[in-house]
């Protein structure tokens, strides 16, 4: 969906979702989702994510018709993903949920348009239960009936067990030779299976909610019992066993290996692709190359903004890792992520002991229990992104392979053009009833969509839109206020460096 005054040629060929009715409490922001989709989103990502994680099956052509109920789809403005924060807050208020819960757990700010309510309103919730039940039953009746399909049982697991399952799925995919299957066989072999497995991945969203609830109650108790705000954030920082937290120390160690081998100048004085080629030729670079290979083996399914399938992963483009290592070579010892993590762990332990010492025995037991629940849930939540990124990695590899084949046939201009088709369009091409080849029409459609995608990258999107999709002015900055994109609540201390977009992240040290 695009605001009609801001629609551009190319968008109208795929995103024709009816615009939802305007409500006086509408507040479209990039809260919570903005961290995962900071830039304009491609047609493929915009249709794959809702299909895999919400719908759980490929919709029929009838369901995609203009007069059918709308399918789950990201709401887009200015080519970017927005969420109606106003509806979330309105629903919370009507259900008696304190808005402070949404503010704390979801990263909402209210943009100065409302005050944060701290109280649960149980009678309000009781009054709403009958209407909520009616709405749920009505929505269930409106669900289109689809023929039952034989499905392989998906294990109902979460946490570390889920990641072990994902590892097995990815290993199974990578052991196959995609060249042995034609397009349709490849598509039919993996896409329905991966959509089905996406149902198991839904547990990561439940985990995120549980983590938010656990942190909310920990924060409330700690703030009330100590009389100080913001201490709960420090109690859950620098937790062990978080996969993403391994990346910084891994990059730092590789930078130190290069420096010890007197090879750091190669990385700092050559473009990343050229530097990698030079290192591969040097005998003395073998220890570094072994570390790099191990890093790619463990984290190669990641990349900056890996929710967008269009972006190459580190395993496909290891020069990205070289760029990150170069940034660490420009940093001195005081910026070591290993030392920083150790310092934050010490802060957490000291704060835990300090708060526990202030409490009586009963409150201390409650505090310890709330803390253990919050730390456990937040650790699982923080690992969710790794689980999802690895789960999606085979789908990117499959799509890149199809893009390569279709480019060789002349259907596309370059392999990554395939990310400017929707998941449904690719599925239609794979249909056994689709005899004619797409030919030049496909290339023309992609060209228009690429132009729209590139155009939206030149536009500075507003951080919020109100009723009628009208952009809202940003709150006036103060001496202690920095306007940005909310993603996670909390406080951090360190050197602040500003970049204009995610592509400049490799310059940070």
Short mmCIF file of C-alpha atoms in Angstrom, two decimals:
data_model
loop_
_atom_site.label_atom_id
_atom_site.label_comp_id
_atom_site.label_asym_id
_atom_site.label_seq_id
_atom_site.Cartn_x
_atom_site.Cartn_y
_atom_site.Cartn_z
CA UNK A 1 0.00 0.00 0.00
CA UNK A 2 1.19 3.49 -0.84
CA UNK A 3 -0.33 6.87 -0.15
CA UNK A 4 -1.92 7.86 -3.46
CA UNK A 5 -0.02 11.16 -3.58
CA UNK A 6 3.25 9.30 -3.15
CA UNK A 7 2.73 6.32 -5.45
CA UNK A 8 5.30 5.87 -8.18
CA UNK A 9 5.30 3.76 -11.36
CA UNK A 10 6.42 0.24 -10.55
CA UNK A 11 4.83 0.02 -7.10
CA UNK A 12 1.36 -0.20 -8.61
CA UNK A 13 2.26 -3.41 -10.45
CA UNK A 14 2.47 -5.48 -7.27
CA UNK A 15 1.29 -3.69 -4.12
CA UNK A 16 -2.44 -3.24 -4.65
CA UNK A 17 -3.63 -3.95 -1.14
CA UNK A 18 -6.75 -1.94 -0.23
CA UNK A 19 -5.98 0.93 2.08
CA UNK A 20 -7.44 0.32 5.58
CA UNK A 21 -10.10 2.79 6.72
CA UNK A 22 -8.71 5.84 8.46
CA UNK A 23 -9.23 6.07 12.21
CA UNK A 24 -8.77 9.21 14.34
CA UNK A 25 -6.20 7.40 16.50
CA UNK A 26 -4.05 6.21 13.56
CA UNK A 27 -0.34 6.67 14.17
CA UNK A 28 1.82 4.92 11.59
CA UNK A 29 5.41 4.57 12.81
CA UNK A 30 8.41 2.34 12.20
CA UNK A 31 8.56 1.36 15.85
CA UNK A 32 9.71 -2.20 16.51
CA UNK A 33 9.77 -3.24 12.84
CA UNK A 34 12.10 -0.41 11.87
CA UNK A 35 15.12 -2.23 13.25
CA UNK A 36 14.55 -5.11 10.83
CA UNK A 37 13.47 -3.13 7.76
CA UNK A 38 15.20 0.27 7.90
CA UNK A 39 15.24 0.73 4.11
CA UNK A 40 12.70 0.34 1.30
CA UNK A 41 11.58 -3.28 1.09
CA UNK A 42 11.65 -5.41 -2.07
CA UNK A 43 8.46 -7.02 -3.44
CA UNK A 44 9.80 -10.49 -2.66
CA UNK A 45 10.55 -9.79 1.01
CA UNK A 46 7.26 -7.92 1.43
CA UNK A 47 5.30 -10.97 0.29
CA UNK A 48 7.50 -13.81 1.59
CA UNK A 49 7.59 -12.76 5.25
CA UNK A 50 3.79 -12.60 5.76
CA UNK A 51 3.28 -15.80 3.74
CA UNK A 52 5.85 -17.82 5.66
CA UNK A 53 5.20 -16.48 9.16
CA UNK A 54 1.54 -15.38 9.19
CA UNK A 55 -0.48 -17.13 6.49
CA UNK A 56 1.48 -20.38 6.62
CA UNK A 57 0.66 -21.46 3.06
CA UNK A 58 0.76 -20.19 -0.50
CA UNK A 59 -2.50 -18.33 -1.23
CA UNK A 60 -4.64 -19.40 -4.16
CA UNK A 61 -5.22 -17.12 -7.15
CA UNK A 62 -8.79 -16.57 -5.97
CA UNK A 63 -7.49 -15.27 -2.65
CA UNK A 64 -5.27 -12.84 -4.51
CA UNK A 65 -8.08 -11.33 -6.56
CA UNK A 66 -9.08 -7.70 -6.05
CA UNK A 67 -12.45 -8.55 -4.44
CA UNK A 68 -11.03 -11.13 -1.99
CA UNK A 69 -10.32 -10.32 1.68
CA UNK A 70 -6.85 -8.79 1.95
CA UNK A 71 -3.98 -11.17 2.53
CA UNK A 72 -1.47 -10.55 5.33
CA UNK A 73 0.99 -8.01 3.98
CA UNK A 74 3.32 -5.39 5.34
CA UNK A 75 1.91 -1.87 5.18
CA UNK A 76 4.21 0.34 3.14
CA UNK A 77 4.61 4.08 2.93
CA UNK A 78 7.50 5.69 1.07
CA UNK A 79 8.52 2.16 0.09
CA UNK A 80 9.17 1.29 3.75
CA UNK A 81 7.47 -0.85 6.38
CA UNK A 82 5.26 0.95 8.90
CA UNK A 83 3.06 -0.34 11.70
CA UNK A 84 -0.05 1.34 13.08
CA UNK A 85 1.18 2.08 16.59
CA UNK A 86 -1.98 4.08 17.20
CA UNK A 87 -4.16 0.98 16.76
CA UNK A 88 -1.91 -1.01 19.10
CA UNK A 89 -2.17 1.67 21.80
CA UNK A 90 -5.92 2.11 21.26
CA UNK A 91 -6.48 -1.64 21.58
CA UNK A 92 -4.36 -1.75 24.74
CA UNK A 93 -6.32 1.11 26.32
CA UNK A 94 -9.66 -0.51 25.47
CA UNK A 95 -8.46 -3.82 26.93
CA UNK A 96 -7.34 -2.16 30.17
CA UNK A 97 -3.64 -2.76 29.53
CA UNK A 98 -1.41 0.08 30.78
CA UNK A 99 0.23 1.96 27.94
CA UNK A 100 3.46 1.86 29.95
CA UNK A 101 3.57 -1.86 29.13
CA UNK A 102 3.59 -1.09 25.39
CA UNK A 103 6.07 1.74 25.87
CA UNK A 104 8.50 -0.42 27.85
CA UNK A 105 8.27 -3.66 25.91
CA UNK A 106 7.62 -2.47 22.38
CA UNK A 107 9.74 0.65 22.23
CA UNK A 108 6.76 2.97 21.75
CA UNK A 109 7.25 6.63 22.58
CA UNK A 110 3.85 8.20 22.00
CA UNK A 111 5.66 11.09 20.29
CA UNK A 112 4.42 13.41 23.04
CA UNK A 113 0.79 12.89 22.00
CA UNK A 114 -0.24 11.04 25.18
CA UNK A 115 0.83 10.27 28.71
CA UNK A 116 2.03 6.84 29.78
CA UNK A 117 -0.57 5.04 31.92
CA UNK A 118 0.86 2.79 34.66
CA UNK A 119 -2.33 1.07 35.85
CA UNK A 120 -4.12 -2.13 34.82
CA UNK A 121 -7.87 -1.63 34.36
CA UNK A 122 -9.37 -5.09 34.97
CA UNK A 123 -13.03 -4.04 34.76
CA UNK A 124 -12.37 -2.46 31.38
CA UNK A 125 -10.91 -5.78 30.21
CA UNK A 126 -13.93 -7.71 31.52
CA UNK A 127 -16.28 -5.40 29.64
CA UNK A 128 -14.32 -5.95 26.44
CA UNK A 129 -14.14 -9.76 26.62
CA UNK A 130 -17.55 -10.46 24.97
CA UNK A 131 -16.87 -8.14 22.02
CA UNK A 132 -13.34 -9.52 21.65
CA UNK A 133 -14.77 -13.05 21.52
CA UNK A 134 -17.33 -12.02 18.88
CA UNK A 135 -14.63 -10.41 16.73
CA UNK A 136 -12.46 -13.52 17.00
CA UNK A 137 -15.32 -15.82 15.98
CA UNK A 138 -16.26 -13.52 13.10
CA UNK A 139 -12.71 -13.48 11.78
CA UNK A 140 -12.52 -17.27 12.05
CA UNK A 141 -15.72 -17.62 9.98
CA UNK A 142 -14.33 -15.27 7.33
CA UNK A 143 -11.21 -17.38 6.82
CA UNK A 144 -11.34 -18.93 3.33
CA UNK A 145 -11.72 -22.70 3.27
CA UNK A 146 -8.79 -24.33 1.56
CA UNK A 147 -8.38 -27.99 0.71
CA UNK A 148 -6.53 -30.01 3.32
CA UNK A 149 -3.05 -30.95 2.26
CA UNK A 150 -0.93 -33.74 3.59
CA UNK A 151 1.70 -32.15 5.79
CA UNK A 152 4.85 -33.44 7.40
CA UNK A 153 4.69 -33.06 11.16
CA UNK A 154 6.65 -30.04 12.39
CA UNK A 155 8.29 -30.43 15.80
CA UNK A 156 6.91 -28.07 18.44
CA UNK A 157 10.20 -26.86 19.89
CA UNK A 158 11.74 -23.55 20.92
CA UNK A 159 15.00 -22.07 22.16
CA UNK A 160 18.16 -24.12 21.66
CA UNK A 161 16.18 -27.14 20.44
CA UNK A 162 14.64 -25.01 17.71
CA UNK A 163 18.05 -23.76 16.61
CA UNK A 164 19.28 -27.36 16.44
CA UNK A 165 16.32 -28.16 14.20
CA UNK A 166 17.10 -25.15 12.00
CA UNK A 167 20.73 -26.28 11.73
CA UNK A 168 19.57 -29.69 10.54
CA UNK A 169 17.20 -28.13 8.00
CA UNK A 170 19.93 -25.91 6.58
CA UNK A 171 22.47 -28.75 6.46
CA UNK A 172 19.93 -30.91 4.63
CA UNK A 173 19.36 -28.14 2.09
CA UNK A 174 23.05 -27.47 1.52
CA UNK A 175 23.84 -31.15 0.99
CA UNK A 176 21.67 -31.25 -2.13
CA UNK A 177 22.87 -30.32 -5.60
CA UNK A 178 20.44 -27.71 -6.92
CA UNK A 179 21.77 -28.28 -10.44
CA UNK A 180 20.15 -31.73 -10.51
CA UNK A 181 16.64 -30.29 -10.27
CA UNK A 182 14.84 -28.16 -12.83
CA UNK A 183 13.08 -24.96 -11.75
CA UNK A 184 9.72 -26.48 -10.91
CA UNK A 185 11.17 -29.51 -9.15
CA UNK A 186 13.41 -27.25 -7.07
CA UNK A 187 10.50 -24.99 -6.16
CA UNK A 188 8.11 -27.84 -5.32
CA UNK A 189 10.78 -29.65 -3.32
CA UNK A 190 11.63 -26.81 -0.95
CA UNK A 191 9.14 -23.93 -0.88
CA UNK A 192 6.09 -25.80 0.53
CA UNK A 193 8.37 -27.54 3.04
CA UNK A 194 9.93 -24.26 4.18
CA UNK A 195 6.53 -22.57 4.51
CA UNK A 196 5.39 -25.48 6.66
CA UNK A 197 8.54 -25.22 8.78
CA UNK A 198 7.80 -21.52 9.17
CA UNK A 199 4.97 -22.55 11.49
CA UNK A 200 7.55 -23.88 13.93
CA UNK A 201 9.38 -20.55 13.68
CA UNK A 202 6.31 -18.72 15.01
CA UNK A 203 7.44 -19.66 18.50
CA UNK A 204 10.08 -16.93 18.22
CA UNK A 205 7.31 -14.32 18.30
CA UNK A 206 5.80 -15.91 21.40
CA UNK A 207 9.25 -15.84 22.98
CA UNK A 208 9.55 -12.13 22.20
CA UNK A 209 6.23 -11.43 23.94
CA UNK A 210 7.22 -13.49 26.99
CA UNK A 211 10.54 -11.66 27.18
CA UNK A 212 8.73 -8.33 27.04
CA UNK A 213 6.34 -9.36 29.82
CA UNK A 214 9.16 -10.68 32.02
CA UNK A 215 11.20 -7.50 31.59
CA UNK A 216 8.19 -5.28 32.23
CA UNK A 217 7.44 -6.83 35.61
CA UNK A 218 11.12 -6.87 36.58
CA UNK A 219 11.39 -3.18 35.69
CA UNK A 220 8.25 -2.27 37.66
CA UNK A 221 9.34 -4.12 40.80
CA UNK A 222 12.92 -2.84 40.74
CA UNK A 223 11.82 0.75 40.12
CA UNK A 224 9.24 0.62 42.92
CA UNK A 225 11.44 -1.12 45.48
CA UNK A 226 14.58 0.96 44.87
CA UNK A 227 12.97 4.25 43.91
CA UNK A 228 15.22 4.49 40.84
CA UNK A 229 14.23 4.19 37.19
CA UNK A 230 16.14 2.38 34.45
CA UNK A 231 18.13 -0.10 36.54
CA UNK A 232 16.40 -3.17 35.07
CA UNK A 233 18.07 -2.61 31.71
CA UNK A 234 21.50 -3.06 33.28
CA UNK A 235 20.31 -6.28 34.94
CA UNK A 236 19.76 -7.98 31.57
CA UNK A 237 22.75 -6.64 29.63
CA UNK A 238 25.75 -8.66 28.39
CA UNK A 239 24.08 -12.04 28.89
CA UNK A 240 26.07 -15.13 27.98
CA UNK A 241 24.98 -17.47 25.20
CA UNK A 242 23.79 -14.79 22.75
CA UNK A 243 24.91 -15.60 19.20
CA UNK A 244 24.95 -12.03 17.95
CA UNK A 245 27.25 -11.03 20.81
CA UNK A 246 29.89 -13.37 19.37
CA UNK A 247 30.24 -11.34 16.18
CA UNK A 248 32.08 -8.28 17.56
CA UNK A 249 34.70 -10.26 19.51
CA UNK A 250 35.18 -12.55 16.51
CA UNK A 251 35.87 -9.61 14.20
CA UNK A 252 38.17 -8.03 16.80
CA UNK A 253 40.21 -11.22 17.18
CA UNK A 254 40.63 -11.53 13.41
CA UNK A 255 41.81 -7.92 13.27
CA UNK A 256 44.42 -8.68 15.95
CA UNK A 257 45.58 -11.76 14.02
CA UNK A 258 46.15 -9.59 10.94
CA UNK A 259 48.02 -7.01 12.99
CA UNK A 260 50.23 -9.65 14.63
CA UNK A 261 51.07 -11.07 11.18
CA UNK A 262 51.87 -7.56 9.86
CA UNK A 263 49.14 -7.96 7.23
CA UNK A 264 46.84 -5.21 8.48
CA UNK A 265 48.09 -2.76 5.84
CA UNK A 266 46.65 -4.99 3.09
CA UNK A 267 43.15 -4.64 4.51
CA UNK A 268 43.49 -0.94 5.26
CA UNK A 269 45.00 0.12 1.94
CA UNK A 270 43.00 -1.97 -0.55
CA UNK A 271 39.30 -2.34 -1.37
CA UNK A 272 37.78 -5.26 0.52
CA UNK A 273 37.41 -7.60 -2.47
CA UNK A 274 41.00 -6.97 -3.57
CA UNK A 275 42.31 -7.29 0.00
CA UNK A 276 40.63 -10.68 0.41
CA UNK A 277 42.17 -11.94 -2.84
CA UNK A 278 45.63 -10.79 -1.72
CA UNK A 279 45.28 -12.47 1.66
CA UNK A 280 44.24 -15.73 0.03
CA UNK A 281 47.55 -15.72 -1.86
CA UNK A 282 49.78 -15.05 1.16
CA UNK A 283 51.21 -18.01 3.06
CA UNK A 284 51.54 -16.00 6.27
CA UNK A 285 47.81 -15.19 6.10
CA UNK A 286 46.78 -18.82 6.61
CA UNK A 287 46.02 -18.43 10.36
CA UNK A 288 43.78 -15.46 9.55
CA UNK A 289 42.06 -17.32 6.69
CA UNK A 290 41.37 -20.24 9.03
CA UNK A 291 39.73 -17.84 11.51
CA UNK A 292 37.74 -16.22 8.72
CA UNK A 293 36.54 -19.59 7.47
CA UNK A 294 35.43 -20.60 10.98
CA UNK A 295 33.65 -17.25 11.40
CA UNK A 296 31.82 -17.68 8.08
CA UNK A 297 30.92 -21.24 8.99
CA UNK A 298 29.24 -20.05 12.20
CA UNK A 299 27.84 -16.66 11.17
CA UNK A 300 27.85 -16.71 7.37
CA UNK A 301 24.05 -16.63 7.15
CA UNK A 302 24.10 -13.10 8.61
CA UNK A 303 24.67 -9.66 7.07
CA UNK A 304 23.61 -6.09 7.86
CA UNK A 305 19.81 -5.86 7.49
CA UNK A 306 19.43 -9.60 6.89
CA UNK A 307 15.63 -9.44 7.15
CA UNK A 308 15.75 -8.12 3.57
CA UNK A 309 16.35 -11.16 1.35
CA UNK A 310 17.84 -8.98 -1.37
CA UNK A 311 21.00 -8.43 0.70
CA UNK A 312 23.87 -10.93 0.15
CA UNK A 313 24.94 -12.87 3.23
CA UNK A 314 28.50 -12.98 4.54
CA UNK A 315 28.98 -16.51 3.18
CA UNK A 316 28.13 -15.23 -0.30
CA UNK A 317 30.07 -11.97 0.00
CA UNK A 318 32.91 -12.44 2.53
CA UNK A 319 34.38 -9.09 1.48
CA UNK A 320 31.72 -7.56 3.75
CA UNK A 321 33.50 -9.19 6.69
CA UNK A 322 36.82 -7.75 5.52
CA UNK A 323 35.25 -4.27 5.57
CA UNK A 324 34.13 -4.81 9.15
CA UNK A 325 37.57 -6.07 10.15
CA UNK A 326 39.11 -2.95 8.60
CA UNK A 327 36.97 -0.81 10.90
CA UNK A 328 38.30 -2.71 13.93
CA UNK A 329 41.87 -2.19 12.71
CA UNK A 330 41.23 1.56 12.92
CA UNK A 331 40.17 1.22 16.57
CA UNK A 332 42.50 1.30 19.56
CA UNK A 333 42.48 -1.11 22.49
CA UNK A 334 40.03 1.02 24.46
CA UNK A 335 37.29 0.11 21.97
CA UNK A 336 37.81 -3.65 22.23
CA UNK A 337 34.36 -5.32 22.22
CA UNK A 338 35.78 -8.07 24.43
CA UNK A 339 36.74 -5.58 27.14
CA UNK A 340 33.47 -3.71 26.70
CA UNK A 341 31.45 -6.91 27.13
CA UNK A 342 33.44 -7.88 30.22
CA UNK A 343 32.88 -4.42 31.72
CA UNK A 344 29.12 -4.65 31.07
CA UNK A 345 29.01 -8.10 32.67
CA UNK A 346 30.71 -6.70 35.77
CA UNK A 347 28.21 -3.83 35.84
CA UNK A 348 25.34 -6.31 35.68
CA UNK A 349 26.70 -8.46 38.50
CA UNK A 350 27.43 -5.45 40.72
CA UNK A 351 23.97 -3.98 40.11
CA UNK A 352 22.34 -7.34 40.87
CA UNK A 353 24.19 -7.64 44.18
CA UNK A 354 23.49 -4.00 45.06
CA UNK A 355 19.73 -4.31 44.52
CA UNK A 356 19.49 -7.66 46.29
CA UNK A 357 21.24 -6.18 49.34
CA UNK A 358 18.58 -3.45 49.61
CA UNK A 359 15.64 -5.89 49.77
CA UNK A 360 14.15 -7.90 52.60
CA UNK A 361 14.28 -11.72 52.27
CA UNK A 362 10.80 -12.07 50.72
CA UNK A 363 11.33 -9.34 48.15
CA UNK A 364 14.82 -10.67 47.47
CA UNK A 365 13.39 -14.07 46.50
CA UNK A 366 10.80 -12.43 44.25
CA UNK A 367 13.53 -10.27 42.70
CA UNK A 368 15.77 -13.28 42.03
CA UNK A 369 12.90 -15.16 40.37
CA UNK A 370 11.85 -12.20 38.21
CA UNK A 371 15.48 -11.61 37.23
CA UNK A 372 16.07 -15.24 36.23
CA UNK A 373 12.88 -15.26 34.14
CA UNK A 374 13.75 -11.98 32.42
CA UNK A 375 17.33 -13.03 31.66
CA UNK A 376 16.25 -16.43 30.34
CA UNK A 377 13.52 -14.98 28.11
CA UNK A 378 15.64 -12.09 26.85
CA UNK A 379 18.51 -14.43 25.98
CA UNK A 380 16.07 -16.53 23.94
CA UNK A 381 14.58 -13.41 22.35
CA UNK A 382 17.99 -12.06 21.37
CA UNK A 383 18.84 -15.38 19.73
CA UNK A 384 15.58 -15.40 17.77
CA UNK A 385 17.01 -13.15 15.08
CA UNK A 386 19.80 -15.65 14.48
CA UNK A 387 17.29 -18.49 14.28
CA UNK A 388 15.15 -16.66 11.74
CA UNK A 389 18.12 -15.45 9.66
CA UNK A 390 19.50 -18.97 9.38
CA UNK A 391 16.07 -20.39 8.59
CA UNK A 392 15.70 -17.93 5.69
CA UNK A 393 19.23 -18.43 4.34
CA UNK A 394 18.36 -21.47 2.15
CA UNK A 395 15.47 -19.53 0.63
CA UNK A 396 17.82 -16.79 -0.46
CA UNK A 397 20.20 -19.36 -1.98
CA UNK A 398 17.31 -20.98 -3.85
CA UNK A 399 16.08 -17.63 -5.17
CA UNK A 400 19.58 -16.59 -6.26
CA UNK A 401 19.88 -19.87 -8.17
CA UNK A 402 16.57 -19.25 -9.94
CA UNK A 403 17.66 -15.68 -10.69
CA UNK A 404 20.87 -16.99 -12.25
CA UNK A 405 18.97 -19.45 -14.45
CA UNK A 406 16.40 -16.89 -15.55
CA UNK A 407 19.14 -14.41 -16.40
CA UNK A 408 20.82 -17.00 -18.63
CA UNK A 409 17.48 -17.50 -20.42
CA UNK A 410 17.06 -13.77 -20.92
CA UNK A 411 14.03 -13.45 -18.67
CA UNK A 412 15.92 -11.19 -16.26
CA UNK A 413 18.77 -8.73 -16.70
CA UNK A 414 20.69 -9.80 -13.57
CA UNK A 415 20.23 -12.62 -11.02
CA UNK A 416 19.10 -10.32 -8.21
CA UNK A 417 16.23 -9.06 -10.37
CA UNK A 418 14.26 -11.97 -8.95
CA UNK A 419 13.88 -10.08 -5.66
CA UNK A 420 11.72 -7.55 -7.50
CA UNK A 421 9.10 -10.18 -8.22
CA UNK A 422 6.58 -11.21 -5.59
CA UNK A 423 6.56 -14.68 -4.10
CA UNK A 424 3.16 -15.22 -5.74
CA UNK A 425 4.39 -14.26 -9.20
CA UNK A 426 7.27 -16.72 -8.97
CA UNK A 427 4.85 -19.40 -7.79
CA UNK A 428 2.60 -18.70 -10.79
CA UNK A 429 5.56 -19.08 -13.16
CA UNK A 430 6.32 -22.42 -11.50
CA UNK A 431 2.74 -23.60 -11.95
CA UNK A 432 2.37 -26.64 -14.19
CA UNK A 433 -0.44 -24.82 -16.01
CA UNK A 434 1.81 -21.90 -16.90
CA UNK A 435 3.06 -22.97 -20.31
CA UNK A 436 4.21 -19.67 -21.93
CA UNK A 437 7.59 -18.37 -20.86
CA UNK A 438 7.60 -14.93 -19.20
CA UNK A 439 10.09 -13.50 -21.69
CA UNK A 440 10.67 -9.77 -22.02
CA UNK A 441 7.52 -8.84 -20.07
CA UNK A 442 9.18 -10.00 -16.87
CA UNK A 443 12.25 -7.84 -17.46
CA UNK A 444 10.06 -4.77 -18.09
CA UNK A 445 8.12 -5.29 -14.86
CA UNK A 446 11.34 -5.69 -12.88
CA UNK A 447 12.86 -2.59 -14.48
CA UNK A 448 9.92 -0.45 -13.33
CA UNK A 449 10.03 -1.87 -9.82
CA UNK A 450 13.76 -1.34 -9.53
CA UNK A 451 13.25 2.28 -10.54
CA UNK A 452 10.62 2.69 -7.80
CA UNK A 453 12.90 0.95 -5.28
CA UNK A 454 15.82 3.23 -6.18
CA UNK A 455 13.56 6.28 -6.05
CA UNK A 456 12.39 5.51 -2.50
CA UNK A 457 16.02 5.27 -1.43
CA UNK A 458 16.43 8.94 -2.40
CA UNK A 459 13.46 10.02 -0.26
CA UNK A 460 13.75 10.77 3.45
CA UNK A 461 10.71 9.06 4.91
CA UNK A 462 8.86 10.66 7.84
CA UNK A 463 9.20 8.86 11.15
CA UNK A 464 5.42 8.94 11.67
CA UNK A 465 2.15 9.50 9.83
CA UNK A 466 -1.17 10.41 11.38
CA UNK A 467 -4.80 9.93 10.27
CA UNK A 468 -5.13 10.08 6.50
CA UNK A 469 -1.47 9.06 6.16
CA UNK A 470 -0.40 12.66 6.71
CA UNK A 471 3.28 13.00 7.79
CA UNK A 472 3.68 14.29 11.33
CA UNK A 473 6.43 16.73 12.34
CA UNK A 474 9.13 15.33 14.57
CA UNK A 475 9.15 16.44 18.21
CA UNK A 476 11.43 19.39 18.84
CA UNK A 477 14.87 18.12 19.99
CA UNK A 478 16.12 19.22 23.39
CA UNK A 479 19.56 19.12 24.95
CA UNK A 480 18.96 15.51 26.03
CA UNK A 481 16.79 14.34 23.14
CA UNK A 482 17.99 12.65 19.93
CA UNK A 483 15.40 11.88 17.29
CA UNK A 484 15.85 8.42 15.80
CA UNK A 485 14.21 5.12 14.95
CA UNK A 486 13.02 3.25 18.08
CA UNK A 487 13.97 -0.41 18.09
CA UNK A 488 14.85 -1.50 21.63
CA UNK A 489 14.29 0.27 24.91
CA UNK A 490 17.08 0.82 27.40
CA UNK A 491 20.19 2.88 28.00
CA UNK A 492 23.72 2.51 26.73
CA UNK A 493 26.93 4.40 27.39
CA UNK A 494 29.64 4.95 24.82
CA UNK A 495 30.88 7.03 21.92
CA UNK A 496 28.07 8.04 19.56
CA UNK A 497 28.79 8.14 15.84
CA UNK A 498 26.14 9.06 13.31
CA UNK A 499 25.75 7.47 9.87
CA UNK A 500 23.25 8.34 7.16
CA UNK A 501 22.30 4.77 6.24
CA UNK A 502 23.13 1.14 7.02
CA UNK A 503 25.61 0.86 4.16
CA UNK A 504 27.96 3.14 6.12
CA UNK A 505 28.00 0.83 9.15
CA UNK A 506 31.34 -0.68 8.17
CA UNK A 507 32.99 2.72 8.80
CA UNK A 508 32.16 2.54 12.49
CA UNK A 509 34.88 1.42 14.85
#
